[in-house]
CSV table of C-alpha atoms in Angstrom, one decimal:
chain,number,residue,atom,x,y,z
A,1,LEU,CA,-59.9,2.9,45.4
A,2,ALA,CA,-59.2,5.8,42.9
A,3,THR,CA,-55.9,6.6,44.6
A,4,THR,CA,-54.9,2.9,44.4
A,5,LEU,CA,-55.8,2.7,40.7
A,6,ASN,CA,-53.8,5.9,40.0
A,7,THR,CA,-50.8,4.5,41.8
A,8,MET,CA,-51.1,1.2,39.9
A,9,THR,CA,-51.4,3.1,36.7
A,10,ASP,CA,-48.3,5.2,37.4
A,11,THR,CA,-46.4,2.0,38.4
A,12,VAL,CA,-47.4,0.3,35.1
A,13,LYS,CA,-46.4,3.4,33.1
A,14,ASP,CA,-43.0,3.4,34.9
A,15,LEU,CA,-42.6,-0.3,34.2
A,16,VAL,CA,-43.5,0.2,30.5
A,17,PHE,CA,-41.1,3.1,30.2
A,18,SER,CA,-38.4,1.2,31.9
A,19,LEU,CA,-39.0,-1.8,29.6
A,20,GLU,CA,-39.0,0.4,26.5
A,21,LYS,CA,-35.8,2.0,27.7
A,22,ARG,CA,-34.1,-1.3,28.3
A,23,VAL,CA,-35.3,-2.6,24.9
A,24,SER,CA,-34.0,0.5,23.2
A,25,GLU,CA,-30.6,0.2,25.0
A,26,ARG,CA,-30.4,-3.5,24.2
A,27,THR,CA,-31.3,-2.8,20.5
A,28,ASN,CA,-28.6,-0.1,20.3
A,29,GLU,CA,-26.1,-2.5,21.9
A,30,LEU,CA,-27.0,-5.2,19.3
A,31,GLN,CA,-26.8,-2.7,16.5
A,32,GLN,CA,-23.4,-1.6,17.8
A,33,ALA,CA,-22.3,-5.2,18.1
A,34,ASN,CA,-23.4,-5.9,14.5
A,35,ARG,CA,-21.5,-2.9,13.3
A,36,GLU,CA,-18.5,-4.0,15.2
A,37,GLY,CA,-18.9,-7.5,13.8
A,38,GLU,CA,-19.2,-6.2,10.2
A,39,LYS,CA,-16.1,-4.0,10.7
A,40,ARG,CA,-14.2,-6.9,12.3
A,41,GLY,CA,-15.3,-9.0,9.3
A,42,LYS,CA,-14.0,-6.5,6.9
A,43,GLN,CA,-10.7,-6.3,8.8
A,44,TYR,CA,-10.3,-10.1,8.6
A,45,GLU,CA,-11.2,-9.9,4.9
A,46,ALA,CA,-8.5,-7.2,4.4
A,47,ILE,CA,-5.9,-9.5,6.0
A,48,ALA,CA,-7.0,-12.4,3.8
A,49,LYS,CA,-6.9,-10.2,0.7
A,50,VAL,CA,-3.5,-8.8,1.5
A,51,ALA,CA,-2.2,-12.4,2.1
A,52,GLN,CA,-3.7,-13.4,-1.2
A,53,VAL,CA,-2.0,-10.5,-3.0
A,54,ILE,CA,1.3,-11.5,-1.4
A,55,SER,CA,1.0,-15.1,-2.4
A,56,THR,CA,0.2,-14.3,-6.1
A,57,GLN,CA,2.4,-11.3,-6.7
A,58,LYS,CA,6.2,-11.4,-6.3
A,59,ASN,CA,7.2,-8.2,-8.1
A,60,LEU,CA,7.7,-5.5,-5.4
A,61,ARG,CA,6.7,-2.6,-7.7
A,62,GLU,CA,3.4,-4.2,-8.4
A,63,LEU,CA,2.9,-5.7,-5.0
A,64,LEU,CA,3.0,-2.7,-2.7
A,65,PRO,CA,0.5,-0.5,-4.7
A,66,GLN,CA,-2.0,-3.4,-4.6
A,67,ILE,CA,-1.5,-3.8,-0.8
A,68,ALA,CA,-2.1,0.0,-0.3
A,69,LYS,CA,-5.3,-0.2,-2.5
A,70,VAL,CA,-6.7,-3.2,-0.6
A,71,ILE,CA,-6.1,-1.7,2.8
A,72,SER,CA,-7.8,1.6,1.8
A,73,GLU,CA,-10.8,-0.2,0.2
A,74,GLN,CA,-11.4,-2.6,3.1
A,75,PHE,CA,-11.0,0.0,5.8
A,76,GLY,CA,-12.2,3.1,4.0
A,77,PHE,CA,-9.2,5.1,4.9
A,78,TYR,CA,-8.4,8.4,3.2
A,79,HIS,CA,-4.8,7.6,2.5
A,80,VAL,CA,-2.6,4.6,2.7
A,81,GLY,CA,1.1,4.9,2.0
A,82,ILE,CA,4.0,2.5,2.2
A,83,PHE,CA,7.5,3.9,2.8
A,84,LEU,CA,10.8,2.1,2.4
A,85,ASN,CA,14.1,3.2,3.9
A,86,ASP,CA,16.8,4.2,1.4
A,87,ALA,CA,20.1,2.3,1.2
A,88,LEU,CA,21.8,4.6,3.8
A,89,ASN,CA,18.8,4.5,6.2
A,90,LYS,CA,18.6,8.3,6.2
A,91,TYR,CA,15.3,8.8,4.5
A,92,ALA,CA,12.0,6.9,4.3
A,93,VAL,CA,10.9,7.1,0.7
A,94,LEU,CA,7.2,6.8,-0.4
A,95,VAL,CA,7.0,3.9,-2.8
A,96,ALA,CA,3.2,3.2,-2.9
A,97,ALA,CA,0.0,5.1,-2.2
A,98,ASN,CA,-3.7,4.9,-3.1
A,99,SER,CA,-4.9,8.5,-2.8
A,100,GLU,CA,-4.6,11.2,-5.5
A,101,GLY,CA,-2.4,13.3,-3.1
A,102,GLY,CA,-0.3,10.2,-2.6
A,103,LYS,CA,0.2,9.8,-6.3
A,104,ARG,CA,1.4,13.4,-6.6
A,105,MET,CA,3.8,12.7,-3.8
A,106,LEU,CA,5.1,9.6,-5.6
A,107,ASN,CA,5.7,11.7,-8.7
A,108,ARG,CA,8.0,14.0,-6.8
A,109,ARG,CA,9.7,11.3,-4.9
A,110,HIS,CA,8.4,12.3,-1.5
A,111,GLN,CA,10.6,11.3,1.4
A,112,LEU,CA,10.9,12.0,5.1
A,113,LYS,CA,14.1,12.1,7.2
A,114,ILE,CA,14.2,9.1,9.5
A,115,GLY,CA,13.9,10.1,13.2
A,116,ALA,CA,13.3,13.8,12.4
A,117,GLN,CA,10.4,14.4,10.1
A,118,GLY,CA,6.7,13.5,10.7
A,119,ILE,CA,5.0,10.5,12.2
A,120,VAL,CA,6.6,8.2,9.6
A,121,GLY,CA,10.1,9.6,10.4
A,122,TYR,CA,9.4,8.9,14.1
A,123,ALA,CA,8.1,5.3,13.5
A,124,THR,CA,11.1,4.4,11.3
A,125,GLY,CA,13.6,6.1,13.7
A,126,MET,CA,12.2,4.7,17.0
A,127,LYS,CA,11.0,1.4,15.5
A,128,ARG,CA,7.6,1.6,17.1
A,129,PRO,CA,4.1,2.8,16.1
A,130,ARG,CA,3.2,6.4,16.3
A,131,ILE,CA,-0.5,7.5,16.5
A,132,ALA,CA,-1.9,11.0,16.1
A,133,LEU,CA,-5.7,10.8,17.0
A,134,ASN,CA,-5.9,14.6,16.3
A,135,VAL,CA,-3.1,15.8,14.0
A,136,GLY,CA,-3.6,19.4,15.1
A,137,ASP,CA,-2.5,18.5,18.6
A,138,ASP,CA,0.5,16.4,17.6
A,139,SER,CA,3.8,18.3,17.5
A,140,VAL,CA,5.5,15.5,15.4
A,141,TYR,CA,2.8,15.6,12.6
A,142,PHE,CA,4.0,16.7,9.2
A,143,ASN,CA,1.4,18.9,7.6
A,144,ASN,CA,1.3,17.8,4.0
A,145,PRO,CA,-0.4,20.1,1.5
A,146,ASP,CA,-1.2,17.1,-0.7
A,147,LEU,CA,-3.3,15.5,2.1
A,148,PRO,CA,-5.2,18.5,3.5
A,149,GLU,CA,-8.2,16.4,4.8
A,150,THR,CA,-6.1,14.3,7.2
A,151,ARG,CA,-7.4,14.5,10.8
A,152,SER,CA,-5.8,11.4,12.3
A,153,GLU,CA,-2.8,9.3,11.3
A,154,VAL,CA,-1.0,6.2,12.4
A,155,ALA,CA,2.4,5.0,11.2
A,156,LEU,CA,3.6,1.4,11.9
A,157,PRO,CA,7.2,0.3,11.4
A,158,LEU,CA,7.9,-2.5,8.9
A,159,MET,CA,10.3,-4.8,10.6
A,160,GLU,CA,12.0,-8.0,9.7
A,161,ALA,CA,14.4,-9.8,12.0
A,162,GLY,CA,15.0,-6.7,14.0
A,163,ASN,CA,15.8,-4.6,10.9
A,164,ILE,CA,13.7,-1.6,10.0
A,165,LEU,CA,12.5,-1.7,6.4
A,166,GLY,CA,10.1,1.2,6.3
A,167,ALA,CA,6.7,2.2,7.5
A,168,LEU,CA,3.0,1.6,6.8
A,169,ASP,CA,1.3,5.0,6.9
A,170,VAL,CA,-2.5,5.3,7.3
A,171,GLN,CA,-4.5,8.5,7.4
A,172,SER,CA,-8.2,9.3,8.0
A,173,THR,CA,-10.4,12.3,7.5
A,174,GLU,CA,-12.0,11.7,11.0
A,175,ALA,CA,-10.5,12.5,14.3
A,176,ASN,CA,-10.0,9.6,16.7
A,177,ALA,CA,-10.4,7.2,13.8
A,178,PHE,CA,-8.3,4.4,15.1
A,179,SER,CA,-9.6,2.0,17.8
A,180,ASP,CA,-7.5,-0.6,19.6
A,181,ARG,CA,-8.9,-3.3,17.3
A,182,ASP,CA,-8.0,-1.2,14.3
A,183,LEU,CA,-4.4,-0.9,15.6
A,184,GLU,CA,-4.3,-4.7,16.2
A,185,THR,CA,-5.4,-5.4,12.6
A,186,LEU,CA,-3.0,-2.8,11.1
A,187,SER,CA,-0.2,-4.3,13.1
A,188,VAL,CA,-0.9,-7.7,11.6
A,189,LEU,CA,-1.0,-6.0,8.1
A,190,ALA,CA,2.3,-4.3,8.8
A,191,GLU,CA,3.8,-7.7,9.6
A,192,LEU,CA,2.4,-9.1,6.4
A,193,VAL,CA,3.8,-6.2,4.4
A,194,SER,CA,7.2,-6.7,6.0
A,195,ILE,CA,7.1,-10.4,5.0
A,196,ALA,CA,6.0,-9.5,1.5
A,197,ILE,CA,8.9,-7.1,1.1
A,198,GLU,CA,11.5,-9.6,2.3
A,199,ASN,CA,10.0,-12.3,0.1
A,200,ALA,CA,9.9,-10.1,-2.9
A,201,LYS,CA,13.6,-9.1,-2.4
A,202,LEU,CA,14.5,-12.8,-2.1
A,203,TYR,CA,12.6,-13.6,-5.3
A,204,GLU,CA,14.4,-10.7,-7.1
A,205,LYS,CA,17.8,-11.9,-5.8
A,206,MET,CA,17.0,-15.4,-6.8
A,207,ASP,CA,15.9,-14.3,-10.3
A,208,ARG,CA,19.1,-12.3,-10.7
A,209,SER,CA,21.2,-15.2,-9.6
A,210,LEU,CA,19.3,-17.6,-11.9
A,211,ALA,CA,19.7,-15.2,-14.9
A,212,GLU,CA,23.4,-14.9,-14.2
A,213,ALA,CA,23.7,-18.7,-14.0
A,214,GLU,CA,21.8,-19.1,-17.2
A,215,ALA,CA,23.9,-16.5,-19.0
A,216,ALA,CA,27.1,-18.2,-17.7
A,217,SER,CA,25.8,-21.6,-18.8
A,218,ARG,CA,24.9,-20.3,-22.3
A,219,GLN,CA,28.3,-18.8,-22.7
A,220,PHE,CA,30.0,-21.9,-21.5
A,221,PHE,CA,28.0,-24.1,-23.8
A,222,ARG,CA,28.5,-21.8,-26.8
A,223,GLU,CA,32.3,-21.7,-26.2
A,224,ASN,CA,32.6,-25.4,-25.9
A,225,TRP,CA,30.4,-26.1,-28.9
A,226,ASN,CA,32.5,-23.8,-31.0
A,227,ARG,CA,35.6,-25.4,-29.7
A,228,LEU,CA,34.3,-28.8,-30.6
A,229,ALA,CA,33.4,-27.7,-34.2
A,230,GLU,CA,36.9,-26.2,-34.6
A,231,GLU,CA,38.7,-29.3,-33.3
A,232,PHE,CA,36.9,-31.6,-35.8
A,233,ARG,CA,37.0,-28.9,-38.5
A,234,ILE,CA,33.5,-29.9,-39.6
A,235,ALA,CA,30.9,-27.3,-40.5
A,236,GLY,CA,28.2,-30.0,-41.0
A,237,TYR,CA,27.0,-32.9,-43.0
A,238,ARG,CA,25.3,-33.4,-46.3
A,239,TYR,CA,23.3,-36.4,-47.4
A,240,THR,CA,22.7,-37.2,-51.1
A,241,ALA,CA,21.8,-40.4,-53.0
A,242,GLY,CA,25.5,-41.2,-52.9
A,243,GLY,CA,25.5,-41.1,-49.1
A,244,ALA,CA,26.5,-38.8,-46.2
A,245,THR,CA,29.6,-36.6,-46.4
A,246,SER,CA,31.1,-34.1,-44.0
A,247,LEU,CA,31.5,-30.5,-44.9
A,248,PRO,CA,34.9,-28.9,-43.9
A,249,ILE,CA,34.5,-25.8,-41.9
A,250,THR,CA,36.2,-23.7,-44.5
A,251,GLU,CA,34.0,-24.9,-47.4
A,252,ASN,CA,31.3,-22.6,-48.7
A,253,THR,CA,28.3,-24.8,-48.2
A,254,THR,CA,25.7,-22.4,-49.5
A,255,ASN,CA,26.6,-22.2,-53.2
A,256,ASP,CA,28.3,-25.5,-54.0
A,257,VAL,CA,25.1,-27.5,-54.5
A,258,THR,CA,22.8,-26.5,-57.3
A,259,THR,CA,19.2,-26.7,-56.3
A,260,PRO,CA,16.7,-27.1,-59.1
A,261,ALA,CA,14.2,-24.2,-59.3
A,262,ASN,CA,11.2,-26.5,-58.9
A,263,ARG,CA,12.6,-28.2,-55.8
A,264,LYS,CA,11.2,-27.0,-52.5
A,265,GLN,CA,13.5,-26.3,-49.5
A,266,ILE,CA,13.0,-25.9,-45.8
A,267,GLN,CA,15.3,-24.8,-43.1
A,268,VAL,CA,14.8,-25.7,-39.5
A,269,PRO,CA,17.0,-24.4,-36.6
A,270,ILE,CA,18.7,-27.0,-34.4
A,271,ILE,CA,18.4,-25.8,-30.8
A,272,MET,CA,20.1,-27.3,-27.7
A,273,ARG,CA,19.7,-25.9,-24.2
A,274,GLY,CA,18.1,-22.8,-25.6
A,275,GLN,CA,21.0,-22.2,-28.0
A,276,GLU,CA,20.8,-22.4,-31.8
A,277,ILE,CA,23.8,-24.5,-32.8
A,278,GLY,CA,22.9,-25.1,-36.5
A,279,GLU,CA,20.2,-25.6,-39.0
């Protein structure tokens, strides 16, 4: 009987231990799932915020720094930089960054040779992402003294209609910091940044065209109004108790009428199509 009781006790202990182990494992799984869910939620939030910035900001110089800041804040990355290719497609030039080191790089016009320098140079040259999960083991990695804490880095090309625009560069202080889901989200963000760049360029081009058209319209209107005044040889009209009379264009209209000292006077500009044509 004692032997049987001991065996039953050991069996119950084993069952309790197994149950506790399973509960612990399940709890860890749930906690990990919650962490993944929170991280995934932040990633979706980052996409939404970048999309919001794109929809509200059309100026490229203000847009790109905001995007870099949002990505860094939502993901907690050490450094986020945005590179744009120069006009000759020889260098990728840093145009926006969130970190202190990145701001120093901006001040000195940091650039990397396309296809030859660093992970960004590789991404812009080969038109595909480049990942360094441990920068010390990556022969392509560019060791930047302004970003000494970088342990892993990913650069994603910014593409539009098959054309390379630049690269989105993300760096972390942790090794192996980028999971497959992170890369999926960053790829979506890279697409959004590409769209934002193209939209901003189109808006700038449209603004320039509109400004040129308005300038041409003002000049055309001004020339035609002056021609009209010269053809009729009339500088304006005067109304008195005796009626309305025209003023020849050669007449000095400022001193020929004596205005009593106690009489008040007001002058109001006459504006047509944004141009002052008289008063």
